[in-house]
Amino acid sequence: MQAEKPLFDDRGNPRCCTGVRFHGGMRGGRDTEVVLCAGSIGSVQLLELSGLGQAQRLQDHLQLRMIYKVQGVSTLKTRANSWWGKLGIGMEYAFAHRGPMSMAPSQLGAFAKSDPAQSSANLQYHIQPLSLERFGEPLHSFNAFAANVCNLRPTSRGSVHIQSADYLATPEIRPNYLSTGEDRAVVADALRLTRHIAAGEIGTTIFHPAGTCRMGRADDPRAVVDSQLRVRGVTGLRVVDTSVMPNITSGNTCSPTVMIAERAADLMRAARKFIP
């Protein structure tokens, strides 16, 4: 079901979220609690469709992809760039549960400091035995591996805003990568650390958007939700996803999101108000 927006009962003060309108119907009631789990893009879009929000708070991990050609060694490109190679990979997994299909996309991961002055690792590497121009495109015609590195603690912040009242319309996403001097310095240090990388290499999102529905104290003007994930200014509405992170985590966002969801479940059980 495609959600259109949360529904509110405006008779009280504060406003009370009573349900959700979705394509083909609606669900909820006065004594229910609504939980948004649409991520740092979808949750803020739904809030803005209901007239809530307006701020610059998106964070994401920018990944720099550096490609190294290799000689005298086989890479995944060697096998995967032909139908016979793809068939062999599939057969190897089907009968022996081995080979490329049994492995993670990144064969090597590492954490590092962009410079010795950092108090802890602020870079994360994903090394892959293949290379391509961008996600979704074919592998390169040459043998190569990709060294992908991202700044785990960016200070740059972007925004996500709706462009119309149409819930099917794509929101405007402005990552605003590298908008601060600190982030640009870390990128330069990361390139030096990876060595021999020319300027203008490829940078893409690592798909970790966070912070658009920031959690914070009552005196924080940027806070969208409180410490119990409740949307400020209304009742009966929580946000439970990466958008509530005050700052993006220093690493992958999946496990922290699971923790946020577990905590939200505890809070809702304690309140005994939730949509089954």
PDB file of C-alpha atoms in Angstrom:
ATOM      1  CA  MET A   1       0.000   0.000   0.000  1.00  0.00           C
ATOM      2  CA  GLN A   2       1.215   3.504  -0.853  1.00  0.00           C
ATOM      3  CA  ALA A   3       0.832   5.912   2.065  1.00  0.00           C
ATOM      4  CA  GLU A   4      -0.485   9.378   1.190  1.00  0.00           C
ATOM      5  CA  LYS A   5      -0.121  11.227   4.519  1.00  0.00           C
ATOM      6  CA  PRO A   6      -0.880  11.004   8.251  1.00  0.00           C
ATOM      7  CA  LEU A   7      -4.358  12.119   9.358  1.00  0.00           C
ATOM      8  CA  PHE A   8      -4.943  14.584  12.209  1.00  0.00           C
ATOM      9  CA  ASP A   9      -7.777  15.541  14.520  1.00  0.00           C
ATOM     10  CA  ASP A  10      -7.355  19.306  14.884  1.00  0.00           C
ATOM     11  CA  ARG A  11      -9.952  19.711  17.635  1.00  0.00           C
ATOM     12  CA  GLY A  12      -7.412  19.360  20.453  1.00  0.00           C
ATOM     13  CA  ASN A  13      -4.215  21.155  21.405  1.00  0.00           C
ATOM     14  CA  PRO A  14      -1.802  19.715  20.449  1.00  0.00           C
ATOM     15  CA  ARG A  15      -3.099  18.188  17.239  1.00  0.00           C
ATOM     16  CA  CYS A  16      -3.607  14.434  17.424  1.00  0.00           C
ATOM     17  CA  CYS A  17      -2.506  12.030  14.701  1.00  0.00           C
ATOM     18  CA  THR A  18      -5.347   9.545  14.305  1.00  0.00           C
ATOM     19  CA  GLY A  19      -4.362   7.406  11.334  1.00  0.00           C
ATOM     20  CA  VAL A  20      -2.922   7.212   7.841  1.00  0.00           C
ATOM     21  CA  ARG A  21      -4.511   7.743   4.458  1.00  0.00           C
ATOM     22  CA  PHE A  22      -3.219   5.348   1.829  1.00  0.00           C
ATOM     23  CA  HIS A  23      -4.093   4.683  -1.775  1.00  0.00           C
ATOM     24  CA  GLY A  24      -7.549   3.136  -1.711  1.00  0.00           C
ATOM     25  CA  GLY A  25      -8.480   3.828   1.896  1.00  0.00           C
ATOM     26  CA  MET A  26      -7.435   4.859   5.377  1.00  0.00           C
ATOM     27  CA  ARG A  27      -6.698   3.234   8.712  1.00  0.00           C
ATOM     28  CA  GLY A  28      -6.594   4.361  12.306  1.00  0.00           C
ATOM     29  CA  GLY A  29      -8.679   5.737  15.127  1.00  0.00           C
ATOM     30  CA  ARG A  30      -8.614   8.195  17.991  1.00  0.00           C
ATOM     31  CA  ASP A  31      -6.919   5.783  20.422  1.00  0.00           C
ATOM     32  CA  THR A  32      -4.241   4.510  18.058  1.00  0.00           C
ATOM     33  CA  GLU A  33      -0.656   5.592  17.532  1.00  0.00           C
ATOM     34  CA  VAL A  34       0.885   6.012  14.082  1.00  0.00           C
ATOM     35  CA  VAL A  35       4.509   5.071  13.394  1.00  0.00           C
ATOM     36  CA  LEU A  36       6.330   6.363  10.308  1.00  0.00           C
ATOM     37  CA  CYS A  37       9.073   4.024   9.060  1.00  0.00           C
ATOM     38  CA  ALA A  38       9.557   5.332   5.533  1.00  0.00           C
ATOM     39  CA  GLY A  39      13.222   6.272   5.970  1.00  0.00           C
ATOM     40  CA  SER A  40      14.987   9.605   5.905  1.00  0.00           C
ATOM     41  CA  ILE A  41      13.422  10.434   2.535  1.00  0.00           C
ATOM     42  CA  GLY A  42       9.894   9.046   2.870  1.00  0.00           C
ATOM     43  CA  SER A  43       9.194   9.981   6.493  1.00  0.00           C
ATOM     44  CA  VAL A  44      10.022  13.658   6.057  1.00  0.00           C
ATOM     45  CA  GLN A  45       7.999  13.682   2.815  1.00  0.00           C
ATOM     46  CA  LEU A  46       4.917  12.365   4.645  1.00  0.00           C
ATOM     47  CA  LEU A  47       5.377  14.876   7.461  1.00  0.00           C
ATOM     48  CA  GLU A  48       5.624  17.771   5.011  1.00  0.00           C
ATOM     49  CA  LEU A  49       2.525  16.551   3.159  1.00  0.00           C
ATOM     50  CA  SER A  50       0.734  17.029   6.493  1.00  0.00           C
ATOM     51  CA  GLY A  51       2.180  20.506   6.999  1.00  0.00           C
ATOM     52  CA  LEU A  52       4.925  19.525   9.433  1.00  0.00           C
ATOM     53  CA  GLY A  53       8.634  20.312   9.054  1.00  0.00           C
ATOM     54  CA  GLN A  54      10.875  22.630   7.010  1.00  0.00           C
ATOM     55  CA  ALA A  55      14.596  22.432   7.748  1.00  0.00           C
ATOM     56  CA  GLN A  56      18.013  21.563   6.375  1.00  0.00           C
ATOM     57  CA  ARG A  57      19.063  18.366   8.138  1.00  0.00           C
ATOM     58  CA  LEU A  58      19.763  15.517   5.683  1.00  0.00           C
ATOM     59  CA  GLN A  59      23.042  13.661   6.154  1.00  0.00           C
ATOM     60  CA  ASP A  60      24.446  10.856   4.018  1.00  0.00           C
ATOM     61  CA  HIS A  61      27.732   9.032   3.511  1.00  0.00           C
ATOM     62  CA  LEU A  62      29.449  10.119   0.278  1.00  0.00           C
ATOM     63  CA  GLN A  63      31.492   7.288  -1.185  1.00  0.00           C
ATOM     64  CA  LEU A  64      34.498   7.928  -3.428  1.00  0.00           C
ATOM     65  CA  ARG A  65      35.096   5.076  -5.849  1.00  0.00           C
ATOM     66  CA  MET A  66      38.662   4.691  -7.100  1.00  0.00           C
ATOM     67  CA  ILE A  67      39.358   2.126  -9.815  1.00  0.00           C
ATOM     68  CA  TYR A  68      42.650   0.320 -10.331  1.00  0.00           C
ATOM     69  CA  LYS A  69      43.399  -1.671 -13.472  1.00  0.00           C
ATOM     70  CA  VAL A  70      45.209  -4.934 -12.805  1.00  0.00           C
ATOM     71  CA  GLN A  71      47.211  -7.334 -14.957  1.00  0.00           C
ATOM     72  CA  GLY A  72      48.037 -10.998 -14.523  1.00  0.00           C
ATOM     73  CA  VAL A  73      45.175 -11.643 -12.113  1.00  0.00           C
ATOM     74  CA  SER A  74      41.571 -12.650 -12.672  1.00  0.00           C
ATOM     75  CA  THR A  75      38.744 -10.469 -11.344  1.00  0.00           C
ATOM     76  CA  LEU A  76      34.999 -10.990 -11.207  1.00  0.00           C
ATOM     77  CA  LYS A  77      34.755  -9.115 -14.509  1.00  0.00           C
ATOM     78  CA  THR A  78      36.582 -12.003 -16.185  1.00  0.00           C
ATOM     79  CA  ARG A  79      33.770 -14.398 -15.327  1.00  0.00           C
ATOM     80  CA  ALA A  80      30.736 -12.133 -15.185  1.00  0.00           C
ATOM     81  CA  ASN A  81      31.144 -10.352 -18.529  1.00  0.00           C
ATOM     82  CA  SER A  82      29.861 -13.304 -20.568  1.00  0.00           C
ATOM     83  CA  TRP A  83      26.708 -15.428 -20.505  1.00  0.00           C
ATOM     84  CA  TRP A  84      28.793 -18.578 -20.095  1.00  0.00           C
ATOM     85  CA  GLY A  85      30.578 -17.008 -17.157  1.00  0.00           C
ATOM     86  CA  LYS A  86      27.285 -15.971 -15.547  1.00  0.00           C
ATOM     87  CA  LEU A  87      25.927 -19.490 -16.080  1.00  0.00           C
ATOM     88  CA  GLY A  88      29.009 -20.977 -14.444  1.00  0.00           C
ATOM     89  CA  ILE A  89      28.646 -18.670 -11.442  1.00  0.00           C
ATOM     90  CA  GLY A  90      25.009 -19.659 -11.067  1.00  0.00           C
ATOM     91  CA  MET A  91      25.741 -23.379 -11.380  1.00  0.00           C
ATOM     92  CA  GLU A  92      28.573 -23.160  -8.841  1.00  0.00           C
ATOM     93  CA  TYR A  93      26.240 -21.644  -6.292  1.00  0.00           C
ATOM     94  CA  ALA A  94      23.314 -23.945  -7.083  1.00  0.00           C
ATOM     95  CA  PHE A  95      25.315 -27.157  -6.666  1.00  0.00           C
ATOM     96  CA  ALA A  96      28.137 -26.253  -4.285  1.00  0.00           C
ATOM     97  CA  HIS A  97      26.976 -23.043  -2.554  1.00  0.00           C
ATOM     98  CA  ARG A  98      30.311 -21.467  -3.424  1.00  0.00           C
ATOM     99  CA  GLY A  99      31.641 -18.793  -5.713  1.00  0.00           C
ATOM    100  CA  PRO A 100      30.768 -15.103  -6.233  1.00  0.00           C
ATOM    101  CA  MET A 101      27.069 -15.551  -5.417  1.00  0.00           C
ATOM    102  CA  SER A 102      27.951 -16.857  -1.951  1.00  0.00           C
ATOM    103  CA  MET A 103      29.991 -13.768  -1.092  1.00  0.00           C
ATOM    104  CA  ALA A 104      29.164 -10.196  -0.153  1.00  0.00           C
ATOM    105  CA  PRO A 105      29.565  -7.543  -2.882  1.00  0.00           C
ATOM    106  CA  SER A 106      32.540  -6.102  -1.012  1.00  0.00           C
ATOM    107  CA  GLN A 107      35.273  -8.663  -0.420  1.00  0.00           C
ATOM    108  CA  LEU A 108      37.236  -6.501   1.978  1.00  0.00           C
ATOM    109  CA  GLY A 109      36.263  -3.832   4.471  1.00  0.00           C
ATOM    110  CA  ALA A 110      38.436  -1.608   6.618  1.00  0.00           C
ATOM    111  CA  PHE A 111      38.271   1.389   8.920  1.00  0.00           C
ATOM    112  CA  ALA A 112      41.008   4.030   8.965  1.00  0.00           C
ATOM    113  CA  LYS A 113      41.878   7.557  10.056  1.00  0.00           C
ATOM    114  CA  SER A 114      42.081  10.192   7.357  1.00  0.00           C
ATOM    115  CA  ASP A 115      44.921  11.755   9.340  1.00  0.00           C
ATOM    116  CA  PRO A 116      46.681  10.910  12.625  1.00  0.00           C
ATOM    117  CA  ALA A 117      44.954  13.792  14.435  1.00  0.00           C
ATOM    118  CA  GLN A 118      41.600  12.003  14.240  1.00  0.00           C
ATOM    119  CA  SER A 119      40.535  10.590  17.629  1.00  0.00           C
ATOM    120  CA  SER A 120      39.188   7.404  16.005  1.00  0.00           C
ATOM    121  CA  ALA A 121      38.646   5.901  12.568  1.00  0.00           C
ATOM    122  CA  ASN A 122      36.618   8.260  10.390  1.00  0.00           C
ATOM    123  CA  LEU A 123      36.939   6.446   7.051  1.00  0.00           C
ATOM    124  CA  GLN A 124      35.346   3.189   5.903  1.00  0.00           C
ATOM    125  CA  TYR A 125      36.611   1.191   2.922  1.00  0.00           C
ATOM    126  CA  HIS A 126      34.709  -1.290   0.743  1.00  0.00           C
ATOM    127  CA  ILE A 127      36.986  -3.147  -1.693  1.00  0.00           C
ATOM    128  CA  GLN A 128      35.410  -5.025  -4.610  1.00  0.00           C
ATOM    129  CA  PRO A 129      36.953  -7.361  -7.237  1.00  0.00           C
ATOM    130  CA  LEU A 130      35.199  -5.538 -10.075  1.00  0.00           C
ATOM    131  CA  SER A 131      34.642  -2.055 -11.427  1.00  0.00           C
ATOM    132  CA  LEU A 132      31.841  -0.163 -13.134  1.00  0.00           C
ATOM    133  CA  GLU A 133      31.043   3.449 -13.962  1.00  0.00           C
ATOM    134  CA  ARG A 134      28.031   3.698 -11.639  1.00  0.00           C
ATOM    135  CA  PHE A 135      25.483   1.466  -9.931  1.00  0.00           C
ATOM    136  CA  GLY A 136      23.208  -0.362 -12.379  1.00  0.00           C
ATOM    137  CA  GLU A 137      25.585  -0.130 -15.336  1.00  0.00           C
ATOM    138  CA  PRO A 138      27.637  -2.967 -16.897  1.00  0.00           C
ATOM    139  CA  LEU A 139      31.066  -3.909 -15.597  1.00  0.00           C
ATOM    140  CA  HIS A 140      34.060  -2.305 -17.269  1.00  0.00           C
ATOM    141  CA  SER A 141      35.625  -4.209 -20.160  1.00  0.00           C
ATOM    142  CA  PHE A 142      39.002  -4.366 -18.378  1.00  0.00           C
ATOM    143  CA  ASN A 143      40.127  -6.242 -15.275  1.00  0.00           C
ATOM    144  CA  ALA A 144      40.141  -3.970 -12.250  1.00  0.00           C
ATOM    145  CA  PHE A 145      39.183  -3.662  -8.618  1.00  0.00           C
ATOM    146  CA  ALA A 146      37.422  -0.788  -6.901  1.00  0.00           C
ATOM    147  CA  ALA A 147      38.533   0.846  -3.669  1.00  0.00           C
ATOM    148  CA  ASN A 148      35.563   2.705  -2.226  1.00  0.00           C
ATOM    149  CA  VAL A 149      36.052   5.043   0.726  1.00  0.00           C
ATOM    150  CA  CYS A 150      33.622   7.258   2.628  1.00  0.00           C
ATOM    151  CA  ASN A 151      33.814   9.850   5.376  1.00  0.00           C
ATOM    152  CA  LEU A 152      31.913   8.395   8.350  1.00  0.00           C
ATOM    153  CA  ARG A 153      31.398  11.667  10.193  1.00  0.00           C
ATOM    154  CA  PRO A 154      30.439  14.289   7.609  1.00  0.00           C
ATOM    155  CA  THR A 155      29.565  17.784   8.769  1.00  0.00           C
ATOM    156  CA  SER A 156      27.725  18.730   5.552  1.00  0.00           C
ATOM    157  CA  ARG A 157      23.933  18.759   5.704  1.00  0.00           C
ATOM    158  CA  GLY A 158      21.406  18.786   2.898  1.00  0.00           C
ATOM    159  CA  SER A 159      17.634  18.769   2.672  1.00  0.00           C
ATOM    160  CA  VAL A 160      14.567  16.798   1.570  1.00  0.00           C
ATOM    161  CA  HIS A 161      11.437  18.785   0.678  1.00  0.00           C
ATOM    162  CA  ILE A 162       8.206  18.048  -1.150  1.00  0.00           C
ATOM    163  CA  GLN A 163       7.624  19.829  -4.450  1.00  0.00           C
ATOM    164  CA  SER A 164       3.840  19.478  -4.525  1.00  0.00           C
ATOM    165  CA  ALA A 165       0.885  18.158  -2.538  1.00  0.00           C
ATOM    166  CA  ASP A 166       0.883  15.012  -4.709  1.00  0.00           C
ATOM    167  CA  TYR A 167       2.045  12.099  -2.534  1.00  0.00           C
ATOM    168  CA  LEU A 168       3.310  10.290  -5.658  1.00  0.00           C
ATOM    169  CA  ALA A 169       5.541  13.203  -6.669  1.00  0.00           C
ATOM    170  CA  THR A 170       9.250  12.725  -6.026  1.00  0.00           C
ATOM    171  CA  PRO A 171      10.565  15.007  -3.280  1.00  0.00           C
ATOM    172  CA  GLU A 172      13.494  17.304  -3.977  1.00  0.00           C
ATOM    173  CA  ILE A 173      16.643  15.765  -2.472  1.00  0.00           C
ATOM    174  CA  ARG A 174      19.713  17.979  -2.080  1.00  0.00           C
ATOM    175  CA  PRO A 175      22.532  15.986  -0.419  1.00  0.00           C
ATOM    176  CA  ASN A 176      24.803  19.057  -0.337  1.00  0.00           C
ATOM    177  CA  TYR A 177      27.878  16.832  -0.180  1.00  0.00           C
ATOM    178  CA  LEU A 178      31.233  18.468   0.586  1.00  0.00           C
ATOM    179  CA  SER A 179      29.680  21.803   1.514  1.00  0.00           C
ATOM    180  CA  THR A 180      31.983  22.288   4.514  1.00  0.00           C
ATOM    181  CA  GLY A 181      35.728  22.766   4.659  1.00  0.00           C
ATOM    182  CA  GLU A 182      36.056  19.882   7.123  1.00  0.00           C
ATOM    183  CA  ASP A 183      34.490  17.399   4.697  1.00  0.00           C
ATOM    184  CA  ARG A 184      36.596  18.597   1.793  1.00  0.00           C
ATOM    185  CA  ALA A 185      39.739  18.178   3.871  1.00  0.00           C
ATOM    186  CA  VAL A 186      38.783  14.612   4.794  1.00  0.00           C
ATOM    187  CA  VAL A 187      38.179  13.772   1.126  1.00  0.00           C
ATOM    188  CA  ALA A 188      41.616  15.095   0.183  1.00  0.00           C
ATOM    189  CA  ASP A 189      43.221  13.101   2.989  1.00  0.00           C
ATOM    190  CA  ALA A 190      41.314   9.969   1.965  1.00  0.00           C
ATOM    191  CA  LEU A 191      42.545  10.277  -1.610  1.00  0.00           C
ATOM    192  CA  ARG A 192      46.110  10.662  -0.393  1.00  0.00           C
ATOM    193  CA  LEU A 193      45.653   7.664   1.866  1.00  0.00           C
ATOM    194  CA  THR A 194      44.465   5.540  -1.035  1.00  0.00           C
ATOM    195  CA  ARG A 195      47.475   6.808  -3.092  1.00  0.00           C
ATOM    196  CA  HIS A 196      48.016   7.744  -6.695  1.00  0.00           C
ATOM    197  CA  ILE A 197      44.416   8.812  -7.238  1.00  0.00           C
ATOM    198  CA  ALA A 198      43.875  11.633  -9.698  1.00  0.00           C
ATOM    199  CA  ALA A 199      41.407  14.464  -9.025  1.00  0.00           C
ATOM    200  CA  GLY A 200      37.862  14.033 -10.293  1.00  0.00           C
ATOM    201  CA  GLU A 201      37.227  10.424  -9.396  1.00  0.00           C
ATOM    202  CA  ILE A 202      33.705   9.122  -8.905  1.00  0.00           C
ATOM    203  CA  GLY A 203      31.731   9.933  -5.768  1.00  0.00           C
ATOM    204  CA  THR A 204      28.273   8.463  -5.061  1.00  0.00           C
ATOM    205  CA  THR A 205      25.980   7.956  -2.113  1.00  0.00           C
ATOM    206  CA  ILE A 206      26.508   4.809  -0.062  1.00  0.00           C
ATOM    207  CA  PHE A 207      22.718   4.862   0.584  1.00  0.00           C
ATOM    208  CA  HIS A 208      22.820   5.937   4.230  1.00  0.00           C
ATOM    209  CA  PRO A 209      20.473   8.986   4.326  1.00  0.00           C
ATOM    210  CA  ALA A 210      19.836  10.101   7.906  1.00  0.00           C
ATOM    211  CA  GLY A 211      18.821  12.975  10.145  1.00  0.00           C
ATOM    212  CA  THR A 212      15.817  14.508   8.362  1.00  0.00           C
ATOM    213  CA  CYS A 213      13.481  14.006  11.373  1.00  0.00           C
ATOM    214  CA  ARG A 214      16.114  14.733  14.015  1.00  0.00           C
ATOM    215  CA  MET A 215      15.640  13.674  17.649  1.00  0.00           C
ATOM    216  CA  GLY A 216      16.376  16.361  20.211  1.00  0.00           C
ATOM    217  CA  ARG A 217      15.491  18.157  23.404  1.00  0.00           C
ATOM    218  CA  ALA A 218      12.558  20.527  23.758  1.00  0.00           C
ATOM    219  CA  ASP A 219      14.899  23.527  23.452  1.00  0.00           C
ATOM    220  CA  ASP A 220      16.429  22.274  20.189  1.00  0.00           C
ATOM    221  CA  PRO A 221      14.747  24.227  17.345  1.00  0.00           C
ATOM    222  CA  ARG A 222      15.921  21.647  14.803  1.00  0.00           C
ATOM    223  CA  ALA A 223      14.370  18.661  16.628  1.00  0.00           C
ATOM    224  CA  VAL A 224      11.404  16.952  14.975  1.00  0.00           C
ATOM    225  CA  VAL A 225      10.925  14.135  17.508  1.00  0.00           C
ATOM    226  CA  ASP A 226      11.572  13.836  21.234  1.00  0.00           C
ATOM    227  CA  SER A 227      13.533  11.149  23.103  1.00  0.00           C
ATOM    228  CA  GLN A 228      10.592   8.744  22.741  1.00  0.00           C
ATOM    229  CA  LEU A 229      10.425   9.284  18.962  1.00  0.00           C
ATOM    230  CA  ARG A 230       7.174  11.262  19.231  1.00  0.00           C
ATOM    231  CA  VAL A 231       6.682  14.067  16.697  1.00  0.00           C
ATOM    232  CA  ARG A 232       6.710  17.394  18.520  1.00  0.00           C
ATOM    233  CA  GLY A 233       3.564  19.482  18.462  1.00  0.00           C
ATOM    234  CA  VAL A 234       1.179  16.582  17.832  1.00  0.00           C
ATOM    235  CA  THR A 235       0.062  13.449  19.633  1.00  0.00           C
ATOM    236  CA  GLY A 236      -0.200   9.877  18.414  1.00  0.00           C
ATOM    237  CA  LEU A 237       2.634  10.032  15.881  1.00  0.00           C
ATOM    238  CA  ARG A 238       6.181   8.627  16.064  1.00  0.00           C
ATOM    239  CA  VAL A 239       8.988   8.332  13.518  1.00  0.00           C
ATOM    240  CA  VAL A 240      11.051   5.125  13.646  1.00  0.00           C
ATOM    241  CA  ASP A 241      13.894   5.023  11.095  1.00  0.00           C
ATOM    242  CA  THR A 242      17.262   6.609  10.296  1.00  0.00           C
ATOM    243  CA  SER A 243      15.672  10.032   9.941  1.00  0.00           C
ATOM    244  CA  VAL A 244      15.577  10.440  13.759  1.00  0.00           C
ATOM    245  CA  MET A 245      19.367  10.241  14.125  1.00  0.00           C
ATOM    246  CA  PRO A 246      20.713  13.614  15.349  1.00  0.00           C
ATOM    247  CA  ASN A 247      23.943  12.831  13.483  1.00  0.00           C
ATOM    248  CA  ILE A 248      24.717  10.104  10.982  1.00  0.00           C
ATOM    249  CA  THR A 249      26.383   7.058  12.546  1.00  0.00           C
ATOM    250  CA  SER A 250      30.087   6.276  12.077  1.00  0.00           C
ATOM    251  CA  GLY A 251      29.429   3.187   9.978  1.00  0.00           C
ATOM    252  CA  ASN A 252      26.568   1.286   8.349  1.00  0.00           C
ATOM    253  CA  THR A 253      23.079   2.383   9.386  1.00  0.00           C
ATOM    254  CA  CYS A 254      21.235  -0.976   9.366  1.00  0.00           C
ATOM    255  CA  SER A 255      22.089  -2.188  12.880  1.00  0.00           C
ATOM    256  CA  PRO A 256      21.394   1.206  14.519  1.00  0.00           C
ATOM    257  CA  THR A 257      18.023   1.265  12.742  1.00  0.00           C
ATOM    258  CA  VAL A 258      17.156  -2.157  14.160  1.00  0.00           C
ATOM    259  CA  MET A 259      18.059  -0.834  17.612  1.00  0.00           C
ATOM    260  CA  ILE A 260      15.832   2.217  17.092  1.00  0.00           C
ATOM    261  CA  ALA A 261      12.951  -0.057  16.073  1.00  0.00           C
ATOM    262  CA  GLU A 262      13.474  -2.308  19.125  1.00  0.00           C
ATOM    263  CA  ARG A 263      13.427   0.734  21.400  1.00  0.00           C
ATOM    264  CA  ALA A 264      10.291   2.071  19.711  1.00  0.00           C
ATOM    265  CA  ALA A 265       8.556  -1.277  20.224  1.00  0.00           C
ATOM    266  CA  ASP A 266       9.393  -1.132  23.945  1.00  0.00           C
ATOM    267  CA  LEU A 267       8.053   2.416  24.195  1.00  0.00           C
ATOM    268  CA  MET A 268       4.814   1.524  22.424  1.00  0.00           C
ATOM    269  CA  ARG A 269       4.310  -1.592  24.517  1.00  0.00           C
ATOM    270  CA  ALA A 270       4.735   0.533  27.606  1.00  0.00           C
ATOM    271  CA  ALA A 271       2.208   3.043  26.325  1.00  0.00           C
ATOM    272  CA  ARG A 272      -0.090   0.260  25.082  1.00  0.00           C
ATOM    273  CA  LYS A 273      -1.033   2.303  22.079  1.00  0.00           C
ATOM    274  CA  PHE A 274      -0.217   0.986  18.643  1.00  0.00           C
ATOM    275  CA  ILE A 275      -1.822  -0.025  15.364  1.00  0.00           C
ATOM    276  CA  PRO A 276      -1.773  -3.866  15.174  1.00  0.00           C
TER     277      PRO A 276
END
